[in-house]
Amino acid sequence: MLNPGEVAPDFELPDAGMDSVRLSDFRGRQHVVLYFFNKDHTPGGITEAIEFSERVAALARHDAIVLGVSMDDCMAHELFIDEEGIEFDLLSDPEGEVSRRYHALREWQVGDVVRYGIARSTFVIDKAGLIRHAFYQVTPKGHAAEILTLVQSLG
């Protein structure tokens, strides 16, 4: 698990438009709310995305952006963004590499088959690239409001 005070692992992933987004590009400029979710179009995924989307402007007033990450492909993200009116970038991590680095990827075995999925996790990363808050096993409802309060305290 990653802990507050640690440097956030850098990454580069494609967004819904297939443009590359690199975490280090925000260093020195903006705080980043990085959250991992299991899948587009799931009840929890919809709730979390909409609640973060409703707070994009408030987060921007505190120099913060939101990035959502799942193993869905770019086209699925594009459809999800359009259908739900999401106002921030969703990044595609199809192999789970970045999710694994953030300890958000979980595996379990069903019979002889190993399955992978993302456990909802959120990280508040400051402008210096340090993790200020790390949450694992997140409950979607109300989480974005909690994160906004934490970002407001970053100054």
PDB file of C-alpha atoms in Angstrom:
ATOM      1  CA  MET A   1       0.000   0.000   0.000  1.00  0.00           C
ATOM      2  CA  LEU A   2       1.057   3.556  -0.644  1.00  0.00           C
ATOM      3  CA  ASN A   3       1.092   5.988   2.249  1.00  0.00           C
ATOM      4  CA  PRO A   4       0.940   9.746   2.737  1.00  0.00           C
ATOM      5  CA  GLY A   5       4.353  11.358   2.325  1.00  0.00           C
ATOM      6  CA  GLU A   6       5.486   8.962  -0.396  1.00  0.00           C
ATOM      7  CA  VAL A   7       6.187  10.124  -3.933  1.00  0.00           C
ATOM      8  CA  ALA A   8       3.299   9.169  -6.202  1.00  0.00           C
ATOM      9  CA  PRO A   9       4.456   6.692  -8.865  1.00  0.00           C
ATOM     10  CA  ASP A  10       4.587   8.442 -12.229  1.00  0.00           C
ATOM     11  CA  PHE A  11       2.678   6.982 -15.149  1.00  0.00           C
ATOM     12  CA  GLU A  12       1.479   7.673 -18.655  1.00  0.00           C
ATOM     13  CA  LEU A  13      -1.930   6.377 -19.772  1.00  0.00           C
ATOM     14  CA  PRO A  14      -4.317   7.205 -22.629  1.00  0.00           C
ATOM     15  CA  ASP A  15      -7.503   9.156 -21.964  1.00  0.00           C
ATOM     16  CA  ALA A  16     -10.865   8.607 -23.697  1.00  0.00           C
ATOM     17  CA  GLY A  17      -9.609  10.534 -26.747  1.00  0.00           C
ATOM     18  CA  MET A  18      -6.473   8.340 -26.837  1.00  0.00           C
ATOM     19  CA  ASP A  19      -4.238  11.267 -25.861  1.00  0.00           C
ATOM     20  CA  SER A  20      -1.469  10.443 -23.390  1.00  0.00           C
ATOM     21  CA  VAL A  21      -1.780  11.808 -19.875  1.00  0.00           C
ATOM     22  CA  ARG A  22       1.287  11.779 -17.671  1.00  0.00           C
ATOM     23  CA  LEU A  23       1.063  12.390 -13.924  1.00  0.00           C
ATOM     24  CA  SER A  24       4.350  14.306 -13.851  1.00  0.00           C
ATOM     25  CA  ASP A  25       2.910  16.884 -16.280  1.00  0.00           C
ATOM     26  CA  PHE A  26       0.845  18.267 -13.391  1.00  0.00           C
ATOM     27  CA  ARG A  27       3.792  18.579 -11.009  1.00  0.00           C
ATOM     28  CA  GLY A  28       4.298  22.144  -9.836  1.00  0.00           C
ATOM     29  CA  ARG A  29       1.011  23.202 -11.428  1.00  0.00           C
ATOM     30  CA  GLN A  30      -1.925  21.309  -9.927  1.00  0.00           C
ATOM     31  CA  HIS A  31      -2.922  18.902  -7.204  1.00  0.00           C
ATOM     32  CA  VAL A  32      -4.266  15.627  -8.585  1.00  0.00           C
ATOM     33  CA  VAL A  33      -7.139  13.565  -7.259  1.00  0.00           C
ATOM     34  CA  LEU A  34      -6.359  10.157  -8.713  1.00  0.00           C
ATOM     35  CA  TYR A  35      -9.003   7.545  -8.232  1.00  0.00           C
ATOM     36  CA  PHE A  36      -9.219   3.938  -9.348  1.00  0.00           C
ATOM     37  CA  PHE A  37     -12.551   2.284 -10.019  1.00  0.00           C
ATOM     38  CA  ASN A  38     -13.550  -1.163 -11.179  1.00  0.00           C
ATOM     39  CA  LYS A  39     -15.589  -0.519 -14.298  1.00  0.00           C
ATOM     40  CA  ASP A  40     -17.569   1.995 -16.340  1.00  0.00           C
ATOM     41  CA  HIS A  41     -21.368   1.677 -16.224  1.00  0.00           C
ATOM     42  CA  THR A  42     -21.469  -0.050 -12.815  1.00  0.00           C
ATOM     43  CA  PRO A  43     -23.643   1.463 -10.062  1.00  0.00           C
ATOM     44  CA  GLY A  44     -20.636   2.404  -7.905  1.00  0.00           C
ATOM     45  CA  GLY A  45     -18.641   3.617 -10.907  1.00  0.00           C
ATOM     46  CA  ILE A  46     -21.506   5.866 -11.999  1.00  0.00           C
ATOM     47  CA  THR A  47     -22.072   7.254  -8.494  1.00  0.00           C
ATOM     48  CA  GLU A  48     -18.403   8.040  -7.935  1.00  0.00           C
ATOM     49  CA  ALA A  49     -17.873   9.579 -11.389  1.00  0.00           C
ATOM     50  CA  ILE A  50     -20.959  11.793 -11.143  1.00  0.00           C
ATOM     51  CA  GLU A  51     -20.088  12.974  -7.618  1.00  0.00           C
ATOM     52  CA  PHE A  52     -16.532  13.879  -8.682  1.00  0.00           C
ATOM     53  CA  SER A  53     -17.859  15.513 -11.845  1.00  0.00           C
ATOM     54  CA  GLU A  54     -20.190  17.709  -9.760  1.00  0.00           C
ATOM     55  CA  ARG A  55     -17.127  18.969  -7.852  1.00  0.00           C
ATOM     56  CA  VAL A  56     -14.745  19.620 -10.766  1.00  0.00           C
ATOM     57  CA  ALA A  57     -15.234  23.413 -10.606  1.00  0.00           C
ATOM     58  CA  ALA A  58     -14.812  23.512  -6.817  1.00  0.00           C
ATOM     59  CA  LEU A  59     -11.658  21.403  -7.058  1.00  0.00           C
ATOM     60  CA  ALA A  60     -10.315  23.653  -9.836  1.00  0.00           C
ATOM     61  CA  ARG A  61     -10.667  26.661  -7.513  1.00  0.00           C
ATOM     62  CA  HIS A  62      -8.102  24.892  -5.314  1.00  0.00           C
ATOM     63  CA  ASP A  63      -5.755  24.064  -8.217  1.00  0.00           C
ATOM     64  CA  ALA A  64      -6.856  20.421  -8.349  1.00  0.00           C
ATOM     65  CA  ILE A  65      -7.945  18.126 -11.146  1.00  0.00           C
ATOM     66  CA  VAL A  66      -9.532  14.681 -11.113  1.00  0.00           C
ATOM     67  CA  LEU A  67      -8.258  11.666 -13.043  1.00  0.00           C
ATOM     68  CA  GLY A  68     -10.175   8.397 -12.974  1.00  0.00           C
ATOM     69  CA  VAL A  69      -8.479   5.097 -13.877  1.00  0.00           C
ATOM     70  CA  SER A  70      -9.950   1.722 -14.742  1.00  0.00           C
ATOM     71  CA  MET A  71      -9.086  -1.229 -16.945  1.00  0.00           C
ATOM     72  CA  ASP A  72     -11.792  -0.237 -19.467  1.00  0.00           C
ATOM     73  CA  ASP A  73     -10.561   0.707 -22.923  1.00  0.00           C
ATOM     74  CA  CYS A  74     -10.578   4.260 -24.302  1.00  0.00           C
ATOM     75  CA  MET A  75     -13.743   3.750 -26.363  1.00  0.00           C
ATOM     76  CA  ALA A  76     -15.673   2.472 -23.336  1.00  0.00           C
ATOM     77  CA  HIS A  77     -14.509   5.532 -21.384  1.00  0.00           C
ATOM     78  CA  GLU A  78     -15.603   7.846 -24.200  1.00  0.00           C
ATOM     79  CA  LEU A  79     -19.086   6.311 -24.192  1.00  0.00           C
ATOM     80  CA  PHE A  80     -19.295   6.478 -20.377  1.00  0.00           C
ATOM     81  CA  ILE A  81     -18.231  10.156 -20.378  1.00  0.00           C
ATOM     82  CA  ASP A  82     -20.845  11.010 -23.004  1.00  0.00           C
ATOM     83  CA  GLU A  83     -23.667   9.062 -21.339  1.00  0.00           C
ATOM     84  CA  GLU A  84     -23.040  10.339 -17.804  1.00  0.00           C
ATOM     85  CA  GLY A  85     -21.774  13.871 -18.581  1.00  0.00           C
ATOM     86  CA  ILE A  86     -18.418  13.294 -16.874  1.00  0.00           C
ATOM     87  CA  GLU A  87     -16.299  16.459 -16.781  1.00  0.00           C
ATOM     88  CA  PHE A  88     -12.820  15.041 -16.178  1.00  0.00           C
ATOM     89  CA  ASP A  89     -10.440  12.599 -17.842  1.00  0.00           C
ATOM     90  CA  LEU A  90     -10.865   8.866 -17.515  1.00  0.00           C
ATOM     91  CA  LEU A  91      -7.682   6.938 -18.211  1.00  0.00           C
ATOM     92  CA  SER A  92      -7.380   3.438 -19.604  1.00  0.00           C
ATOM     93  CA  ASP A  93      -5.127   0.931 -17.803  1.00  0.00           C
ATOM     94  CA  PRO A  94      -6.073  -2.282 -19.668  1.00  0.00           C
ATOM     95  CA  GLU A  95      -3.172  -4.361 -18.356  1.00  0.00           C
ATOM     96  CA  GLY A  96      -3.535  -3.010 -14.823  1.00  0.00           C
ATOM     97  CA  GLU A  97       0.095  -1.854 -14.665  1.00  0.00           C
ATOM     98  CA  VAL A  98      -0.606   1.514 -13.053  1.00  0.00           C
ATOM     99  CA  SER A  99      -3.344   0.049 -10.863  1.00  0.00           C
ATOM    100  CA  ARG A 100      -0.837  -2.517  -9.634  1.00  0.00           C
ATOM    101  CA  ARG A 101       1.743   0.200  -8.803  1.00  0.00           C
ATOM    102  CA  TYR A 102      -0.870   1.969  -6.689  1.00  0.00           C
ATOM    103  CA  HIS A 103      -1.878  -1.329  -5.026  1.00  0.00           C
ATOM    104  CA  ALA A 104      -5.412  -0.925  -6.374  1.00  0.00           C
ATOM    105  CA  LEU A 105      -5.386  -4.115  -8.467  1.00  0.00           C
ATOM    106  CA  ARG A 106      -6.747  -7.176  -6.718  1.00  0.00           C
ATOM    107  CA  GLU A 107      -6.643 -10.755  -7.877  1.00  0.00           C
ATOM    108  CA  TRP A 108      -8.693 -13.718  -6.793  1.00  0.00           C
ATOM    109  CA  GLN A 109      -9.085 -17.259  -7.945  1.00  0.00           C
ATOM    110  CA  VAL A 110     -12.312 -18.887  -9.082  1.00  0.00           C
ATOM    111  CA  GLY A 111     -11.614 -22.566  -9.587  1.00  0.00           C
ATOM    112  CA  ASP A 112      -8.585 -22.693 -11.859  1.00  0.00           C
ATOM    113  CA  VAL A 113      -9.076 -19.174 -13.219  1.00  0.00           C
ATOM    114  CA  VAL A 114      -7.314 -16.122 -11.794  1.00  0.00           C
ATOM    115  CA  ARG A 115      -9.367 -12.945 -12.156  1.00  0.00           C
ATOM    116  CA  TYR A 116      -8.306  -9.333 -11.746  1.00  0.00           C
ATOM    117  CA  GLY A 117     -10.236  -6.251 -10.747  1.00  0.00           C
ATOM    118  CA  ILE A 118      -9.684  -2.856  -9.256  1.00  0.00           C
ATOM    119  CA  ALA A 119     -10.512  -2.172  -5.634  1.00  0.00           C
ATOM    120  CA  ARG A 120     -11.793   1.400  -5.388  1.00  0.00           C
ATOM    121  CA  SER A 121      -8.898   3.557  -4.217  1.00  0.00           C
ATOM    122  CA  THR A 122      -8.246   7.298  -4.173  1.00  0.00           C
ATOM    123  CA  PHE A 123      -5.067   9.331  -3.807  1.00  0.00           C
ATOM    124  CA  VAL A 124      -4.733  13.063  -3.254  1.00  0.00           C
ATOM    125  CA  ILE A 125      -1.398  14.061  -4.757  1.00  0.00           C
ATOM    126  CA  ASP A 126      -0.033  17.533  -4.116  1.00  0.00           C
ATOM    127  CA  LYS A 127       1.736  19.816  -6.570  1.00  0.00           C
ATOM    128  CA  ALA A 128       5.102  18.447  -5.460  1.00  0.00           C
ATOM    129  CA  GLY A 129       4.043  14.932  -6.472  1.00  0.00           C
ATOM    130  CA  LEU A 130       3.658  13.652  -2.913  1.00  0.00           C
ATOM    131  CA  ILE A 131       0.742  11.550  -1.777  1.00  0.00           C
ATOM    132  CA  ARG A 132      -1.082  13.571   0.871  1.00  0.00           C
ATOM    133  CA  HIS A 133      -3.991  11.158   1.383  1.00  0.00           C
ATOM    134  CA  ALA A 134      -4.474   7.513   0.376  1.00  0.00           C
ATOM    135  CA  PHE A 135      -7.758   5.644   0.642  1.00  0.00           C
ATOM    136  CA  TYR A 136      -8.317   1.966  -0.102  1.00  0.00           C
ATOM    137  CA  GLN A 137     -11.656   0.101  -0.186  1.00  0.00           C
ATOM    138  CA  VAL A 138     -13.556   3.318  -0.901  1.00  0.00           C
ATOM    139  CA  THR A 139     -17.337   3.546  -0.620  1.00  0.00           C
ATOM    140  CA  PRO A 140     -18.446   5.625  -3.642  1.00  0.00           C
ATOM    141  CA  LYS A 141     -21.386   7.564  -2.174  1.00  0.00           C
ATOM    142  CA  GLY A 142     -20.170  10.733  -0.455  1.00  0.00           C
ATOM    143  CA  HIS A 143     -16.489  10.081  -1.168  1.00  0.00           C
ATOM    144  CA  ALA A 144     -16.023  13.006  -3.573  1.00  0.00           C
ATOM    145  CA  ALA A 145     -17.306  15.458  -0.954  1.00  0.00           C
ATOM    146  CA  GLU A 146     -14.777  14.089   1.549  1.00  0.00           C
ATOM    147  CA  ILE A 147     -11.982  14.472  -1.019  1.00  0.00           C
ATOM    148  CA  LEU A 148     -13.001  18.068  -1.802  1.00  0.00           C
ATOM    149  CA  THR A 149     -12.706  18.931   1.898  1.00  0.00           C
ATOM    150  CA  LEU A 150      -9.208  17.435   1.991  1.00  0.00           C
ATOM    151  CA  VAL A 151      -8.128  19.315  -1.144  1.00  0.00           C
ATOM    152  CA  GLN A 152      -9.412  22.579   0.326  1.00  0.00           C
ATOM    153  CA  SER A 153      -7.071  22.047   3.272  1.00  0.00           C
ATOM    154  CA  LEU A 154      -3.998  21.755   0.995  1.00  0.00           C
ATOM    155  CA  GLY A 155      -3.882  25.495   0.505  1.00  0.00           C
TER     156      GLY A 155
END
